[in-house]
PDB file of C-alpha atoms in Angstrom:
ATOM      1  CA  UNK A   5     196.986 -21.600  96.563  1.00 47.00           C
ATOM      2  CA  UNK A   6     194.597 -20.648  99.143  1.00 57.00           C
ATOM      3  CA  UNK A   7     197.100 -21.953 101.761  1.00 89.00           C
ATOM      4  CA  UNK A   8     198.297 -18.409 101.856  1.00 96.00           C
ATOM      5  CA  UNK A   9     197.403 -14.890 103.040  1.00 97.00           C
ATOM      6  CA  UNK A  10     198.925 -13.032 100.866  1.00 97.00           C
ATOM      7  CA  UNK A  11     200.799 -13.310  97.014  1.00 97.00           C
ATOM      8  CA  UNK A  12     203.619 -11.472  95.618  1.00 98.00           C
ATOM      9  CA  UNK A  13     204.764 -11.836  92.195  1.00 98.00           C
ATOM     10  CA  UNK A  14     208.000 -10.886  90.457  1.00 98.00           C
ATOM     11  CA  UNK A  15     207.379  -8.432  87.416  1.00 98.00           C
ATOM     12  CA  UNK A  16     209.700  -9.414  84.426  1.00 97.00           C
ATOM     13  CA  UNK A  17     208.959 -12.707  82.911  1.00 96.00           C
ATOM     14  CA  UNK A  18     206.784 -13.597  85.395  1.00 97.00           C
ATOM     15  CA  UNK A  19     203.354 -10.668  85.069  1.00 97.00           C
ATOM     16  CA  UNK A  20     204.765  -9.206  81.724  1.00 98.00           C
ATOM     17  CA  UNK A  21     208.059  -9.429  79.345  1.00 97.00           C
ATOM     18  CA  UNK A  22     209.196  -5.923  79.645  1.00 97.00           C
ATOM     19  CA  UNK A  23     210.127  -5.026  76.658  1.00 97.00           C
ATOM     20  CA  UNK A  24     214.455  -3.885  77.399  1.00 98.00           C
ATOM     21  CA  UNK A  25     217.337  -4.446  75.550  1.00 97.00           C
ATOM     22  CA  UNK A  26     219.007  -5.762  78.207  1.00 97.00           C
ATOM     23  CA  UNK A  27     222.390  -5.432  76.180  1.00 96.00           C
ATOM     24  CA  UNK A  28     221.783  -2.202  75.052  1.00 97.00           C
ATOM     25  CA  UNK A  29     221.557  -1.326  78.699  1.00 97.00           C
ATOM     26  CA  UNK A  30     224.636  -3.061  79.716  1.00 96.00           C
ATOM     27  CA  UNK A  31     226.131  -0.626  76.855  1.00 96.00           C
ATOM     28  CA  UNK A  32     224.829   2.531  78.019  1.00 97.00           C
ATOM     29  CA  UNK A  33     226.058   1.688  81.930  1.00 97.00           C
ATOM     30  CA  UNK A  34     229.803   0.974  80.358  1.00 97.00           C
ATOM     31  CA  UNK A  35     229.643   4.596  78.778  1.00 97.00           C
ATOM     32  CA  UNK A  36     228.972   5.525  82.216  1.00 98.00           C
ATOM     33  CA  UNK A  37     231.678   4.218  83.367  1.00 98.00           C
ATOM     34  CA  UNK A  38     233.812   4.963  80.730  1.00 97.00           C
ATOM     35  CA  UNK A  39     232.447   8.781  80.928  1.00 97.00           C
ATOM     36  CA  UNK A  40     233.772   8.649  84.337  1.00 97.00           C
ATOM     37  CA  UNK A  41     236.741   7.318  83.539  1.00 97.00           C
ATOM     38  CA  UNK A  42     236.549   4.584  85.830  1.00 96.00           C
ATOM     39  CA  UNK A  43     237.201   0.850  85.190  1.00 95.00           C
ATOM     40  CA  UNK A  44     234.255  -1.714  85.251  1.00 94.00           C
ATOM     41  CA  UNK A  45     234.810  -4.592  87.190  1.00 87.00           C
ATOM     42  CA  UNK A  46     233.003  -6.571  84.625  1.00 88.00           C
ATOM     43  CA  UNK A  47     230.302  -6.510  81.943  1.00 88.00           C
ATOM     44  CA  UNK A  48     227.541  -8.256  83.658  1.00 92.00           C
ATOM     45  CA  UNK A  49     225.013  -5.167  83.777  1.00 93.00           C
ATOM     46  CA  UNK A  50     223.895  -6.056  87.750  1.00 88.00           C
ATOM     47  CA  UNK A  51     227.485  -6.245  88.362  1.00 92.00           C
ATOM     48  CA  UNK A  52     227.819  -3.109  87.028  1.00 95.00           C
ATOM     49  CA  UNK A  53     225.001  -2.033  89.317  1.00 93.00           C
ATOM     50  CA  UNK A  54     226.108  -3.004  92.238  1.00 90.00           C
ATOM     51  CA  UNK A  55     229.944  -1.778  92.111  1.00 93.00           C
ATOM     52  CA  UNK A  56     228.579   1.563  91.118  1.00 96.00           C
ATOM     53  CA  UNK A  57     228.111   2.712  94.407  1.00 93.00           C
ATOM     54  CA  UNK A  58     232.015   1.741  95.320  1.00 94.00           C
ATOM     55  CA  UNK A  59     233.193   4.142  92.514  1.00 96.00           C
ATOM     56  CA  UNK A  60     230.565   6.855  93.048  1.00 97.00           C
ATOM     57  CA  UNK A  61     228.483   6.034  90.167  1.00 98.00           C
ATOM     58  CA  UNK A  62     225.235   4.621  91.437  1.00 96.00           C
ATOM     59  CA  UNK A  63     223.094   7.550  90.963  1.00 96.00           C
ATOM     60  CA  UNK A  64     223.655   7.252  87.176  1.00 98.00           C
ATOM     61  CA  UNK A  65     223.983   4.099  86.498  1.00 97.00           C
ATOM     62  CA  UNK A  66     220.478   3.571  88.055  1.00 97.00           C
ATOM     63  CA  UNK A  67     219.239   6.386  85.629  1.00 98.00           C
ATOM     64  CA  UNK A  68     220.103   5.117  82.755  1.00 98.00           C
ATOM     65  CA  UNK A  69     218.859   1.216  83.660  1.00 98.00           C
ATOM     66  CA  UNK A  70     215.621   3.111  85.069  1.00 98.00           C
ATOM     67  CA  UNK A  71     215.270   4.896  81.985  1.00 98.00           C
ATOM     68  CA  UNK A  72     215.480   1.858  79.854  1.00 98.00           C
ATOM     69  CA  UNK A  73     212.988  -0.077  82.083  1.00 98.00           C
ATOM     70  CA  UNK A  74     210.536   2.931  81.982  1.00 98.00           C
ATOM     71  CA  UNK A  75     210.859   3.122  77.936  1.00 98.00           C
ATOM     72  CA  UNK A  76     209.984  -0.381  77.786  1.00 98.00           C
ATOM     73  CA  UNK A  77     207.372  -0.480  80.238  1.00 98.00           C
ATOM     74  CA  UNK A  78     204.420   0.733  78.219  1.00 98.00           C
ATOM     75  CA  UNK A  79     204.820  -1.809  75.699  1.00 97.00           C
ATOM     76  CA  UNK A  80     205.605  -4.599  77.052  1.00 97.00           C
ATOM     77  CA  UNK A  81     203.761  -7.661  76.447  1.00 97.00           C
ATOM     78  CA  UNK A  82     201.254  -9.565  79.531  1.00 96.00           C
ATOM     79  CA  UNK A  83     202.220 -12.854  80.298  1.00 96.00           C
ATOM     80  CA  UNK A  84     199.513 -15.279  81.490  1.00 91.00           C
ATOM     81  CA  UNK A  85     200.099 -15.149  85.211  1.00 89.00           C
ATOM     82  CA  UNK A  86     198.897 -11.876  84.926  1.00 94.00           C
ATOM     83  CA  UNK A  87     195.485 -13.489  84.484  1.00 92.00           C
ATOM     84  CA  UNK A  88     196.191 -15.922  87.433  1.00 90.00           C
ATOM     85  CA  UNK A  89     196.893 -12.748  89.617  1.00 89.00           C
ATOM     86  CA  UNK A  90     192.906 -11.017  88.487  1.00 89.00           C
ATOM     87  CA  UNK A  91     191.921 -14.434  90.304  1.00 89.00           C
ATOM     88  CA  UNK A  92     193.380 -14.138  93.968  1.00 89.00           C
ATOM     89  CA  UNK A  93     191.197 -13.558  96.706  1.00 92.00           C
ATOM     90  CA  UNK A  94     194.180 -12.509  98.443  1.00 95.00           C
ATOM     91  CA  UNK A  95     195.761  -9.404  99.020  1.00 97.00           C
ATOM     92  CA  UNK A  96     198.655  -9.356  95.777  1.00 97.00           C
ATOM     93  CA  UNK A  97     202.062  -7.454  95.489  1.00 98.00           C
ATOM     94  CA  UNK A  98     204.736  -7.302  93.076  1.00 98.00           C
ATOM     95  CA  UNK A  99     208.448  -7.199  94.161  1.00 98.00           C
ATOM     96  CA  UNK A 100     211.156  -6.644  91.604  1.00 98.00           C
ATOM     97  CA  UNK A 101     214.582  -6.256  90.399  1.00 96.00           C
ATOM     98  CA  UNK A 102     213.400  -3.676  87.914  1.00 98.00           C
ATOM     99  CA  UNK A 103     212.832  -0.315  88.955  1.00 98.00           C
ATOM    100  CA  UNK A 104     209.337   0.791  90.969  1.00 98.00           C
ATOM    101  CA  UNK A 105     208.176   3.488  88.118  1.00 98.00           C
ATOM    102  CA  UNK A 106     208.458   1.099  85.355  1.00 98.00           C
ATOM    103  CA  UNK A 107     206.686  -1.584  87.587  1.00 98.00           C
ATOM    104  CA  UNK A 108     203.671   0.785  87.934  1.00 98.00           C
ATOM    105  CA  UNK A 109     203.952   1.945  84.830  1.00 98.00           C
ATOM    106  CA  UNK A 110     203.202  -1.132  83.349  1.00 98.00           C
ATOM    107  CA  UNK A 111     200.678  -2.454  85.631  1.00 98.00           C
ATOM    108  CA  UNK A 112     198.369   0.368  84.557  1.00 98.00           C
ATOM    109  CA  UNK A 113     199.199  -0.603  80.902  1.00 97.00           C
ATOM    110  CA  UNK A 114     198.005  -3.584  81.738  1.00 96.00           C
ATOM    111  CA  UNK A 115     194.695  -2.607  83.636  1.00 96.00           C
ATOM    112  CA  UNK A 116     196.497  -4.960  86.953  1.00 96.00           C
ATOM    113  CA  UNK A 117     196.843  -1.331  88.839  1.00 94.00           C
ATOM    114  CA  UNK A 118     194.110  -1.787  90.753  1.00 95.00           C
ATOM    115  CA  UNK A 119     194.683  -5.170  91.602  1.00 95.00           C
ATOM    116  CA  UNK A 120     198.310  -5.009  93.313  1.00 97.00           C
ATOM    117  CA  UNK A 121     198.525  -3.320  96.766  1.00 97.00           C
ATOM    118  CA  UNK A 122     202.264  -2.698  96.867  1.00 98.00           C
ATOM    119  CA  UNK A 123     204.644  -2.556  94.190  1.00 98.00           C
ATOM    120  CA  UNK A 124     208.415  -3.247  95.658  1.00 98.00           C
ATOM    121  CA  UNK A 125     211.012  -2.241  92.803  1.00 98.00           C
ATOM    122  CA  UNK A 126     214.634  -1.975  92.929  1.00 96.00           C
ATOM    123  CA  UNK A 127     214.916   1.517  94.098  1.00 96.00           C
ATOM    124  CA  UNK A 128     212.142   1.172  96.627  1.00 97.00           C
ATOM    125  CA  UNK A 129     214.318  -0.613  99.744  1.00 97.00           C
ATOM    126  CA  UNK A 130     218.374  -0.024  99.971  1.00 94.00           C
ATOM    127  CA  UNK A 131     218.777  -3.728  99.188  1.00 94.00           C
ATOM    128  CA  UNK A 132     217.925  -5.886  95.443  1.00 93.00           C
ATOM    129  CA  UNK A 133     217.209  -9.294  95.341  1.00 96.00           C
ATOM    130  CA  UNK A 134     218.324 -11.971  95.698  1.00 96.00           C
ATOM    131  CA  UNK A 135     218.581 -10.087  99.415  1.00 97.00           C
ATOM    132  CA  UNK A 136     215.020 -10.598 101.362  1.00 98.00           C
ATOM    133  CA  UNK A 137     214.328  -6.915 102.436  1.00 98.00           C
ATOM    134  CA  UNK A 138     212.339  -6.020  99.057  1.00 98.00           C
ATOM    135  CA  UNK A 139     210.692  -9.641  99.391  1.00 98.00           C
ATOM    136  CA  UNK A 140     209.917  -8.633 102.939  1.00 98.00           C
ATOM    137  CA  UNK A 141     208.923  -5.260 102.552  1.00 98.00           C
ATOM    138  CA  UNK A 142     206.202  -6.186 100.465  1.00 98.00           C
ATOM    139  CA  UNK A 143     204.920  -8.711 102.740  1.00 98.00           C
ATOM    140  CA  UNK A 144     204.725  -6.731 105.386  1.00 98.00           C
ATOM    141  CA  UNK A 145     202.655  -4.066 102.877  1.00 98.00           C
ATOM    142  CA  UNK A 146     200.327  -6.783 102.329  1.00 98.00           C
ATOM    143  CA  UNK A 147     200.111  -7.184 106.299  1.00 98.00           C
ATOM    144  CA  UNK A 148     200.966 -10.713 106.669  1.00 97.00           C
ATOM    145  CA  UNK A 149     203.610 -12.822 108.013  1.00 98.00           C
ATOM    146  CA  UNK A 150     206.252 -14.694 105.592  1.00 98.00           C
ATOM    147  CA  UNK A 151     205.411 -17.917 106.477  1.00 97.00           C
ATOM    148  CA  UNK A 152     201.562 -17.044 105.220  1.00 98.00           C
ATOM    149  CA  UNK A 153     203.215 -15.459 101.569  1.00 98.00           C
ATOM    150  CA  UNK A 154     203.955 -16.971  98.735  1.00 98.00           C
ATOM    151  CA  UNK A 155     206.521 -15.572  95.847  1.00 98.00           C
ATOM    152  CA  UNK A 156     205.922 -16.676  92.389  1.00 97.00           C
ATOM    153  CA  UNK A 157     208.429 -15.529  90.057  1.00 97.00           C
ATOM    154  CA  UNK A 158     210.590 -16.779  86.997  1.00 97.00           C
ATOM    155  CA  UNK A 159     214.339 -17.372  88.196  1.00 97.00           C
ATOM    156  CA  UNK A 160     216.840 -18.470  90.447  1.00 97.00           C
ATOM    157  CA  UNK A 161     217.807 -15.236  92.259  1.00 96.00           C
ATOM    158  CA  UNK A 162     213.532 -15.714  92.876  1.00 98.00           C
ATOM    159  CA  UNK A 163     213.422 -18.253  94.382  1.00 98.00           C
ATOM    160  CA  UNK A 164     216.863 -17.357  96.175  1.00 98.00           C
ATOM    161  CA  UNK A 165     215.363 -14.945  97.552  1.00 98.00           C
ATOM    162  CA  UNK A 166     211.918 -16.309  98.947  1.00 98.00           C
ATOM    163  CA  UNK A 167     214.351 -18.440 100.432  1.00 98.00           C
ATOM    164  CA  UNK A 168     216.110 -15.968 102.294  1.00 98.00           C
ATOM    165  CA  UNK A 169     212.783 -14.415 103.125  1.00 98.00           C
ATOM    166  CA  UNK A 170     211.609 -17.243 104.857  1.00 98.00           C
ATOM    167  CA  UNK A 171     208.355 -17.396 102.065  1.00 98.00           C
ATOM    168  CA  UNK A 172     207.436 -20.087  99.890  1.00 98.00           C
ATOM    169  CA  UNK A 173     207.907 -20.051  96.367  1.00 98.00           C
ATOM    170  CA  UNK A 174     206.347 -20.912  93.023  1.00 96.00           C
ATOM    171  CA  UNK A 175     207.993 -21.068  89.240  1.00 96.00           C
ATOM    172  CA  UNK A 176     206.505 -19.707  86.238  1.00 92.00           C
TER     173      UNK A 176
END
């Protein structure tokens, strides 16, 4: 690992298991919708996400996931690459799907606050991954170059996007 300049890490499954219904979510969002009286184009809850901006419901769809994420937060349990990432003797970031509060919020549950300079969530760039712009954007907060960064996370749309950002990549 010392390859690198710099190391960003994905926050869900990868640092900690943040403790969300994910279906309960996906529930909430449809009553959004159905509030709205607007018709999802499907149940998958980032799907939902990402066609709320084309019906004008973006601001509250991201609420409500938000709100889940920074419920869950607090309590959610450390994984072991959480460990790995008290090791580096590089500068370390975290870039996310999940929203930038709850990131934070459970990095200082988790005593890693002081140990990440830049925390990338959802909400922090106008793109989500698998696009590279949050990928990037934390990067270039930890002042290197792609090619010197490495992304360790815990799924496809990961490693889809440290391809996209022109980084290397590591599973959990």
């Amino acid at each position: 690992m010392t390859e690198y300049d710099a190391v960003v890490y994905d926050l869900d499954g990868t640092i900690v298991d943040l403790n969300v219904d994910w279906n309960a979510v996906a529930t909430d969002v449809l009553t959004v919708y159905d509030a709205a009286d607007v018709e999802p184009r499907g149940n998958d809850l980032w799907e939902l996400l990402l066609g709320a901006d084309e019906v004008g419901l973006a601001a509250a769809v991201e609420s409500v996931i938000a709100s889940h994420e920074r419920e869950g937060a607090p309590t959610s349990p450390r994984l072991r690459h959480a460990d790995e990432l008290l090791e580096r003797t590089v500068p370390v970031g975290v870039c996310s799907l999940n929203c930038e509060e709850a990131c934070r919020i459970a990095l200082e549950e988790q005593d890693l606050h002081d140990e990440v300079e830049t925390v990338v969530g959802r909400d922090t760039v106008e793109t989500q991954k698998p696009e590279p712009e949050p990928l990037l954007a934390a990067v270039d907060d930890l002042e290197t170059s792609p090619e010197r960064a490495l992304f360790v996370g815990d799924s496809p749309r990961d490693e889809l996007t440290a391809e996209r950002a022109g980084t290397a990549f590591e599973y959990v």
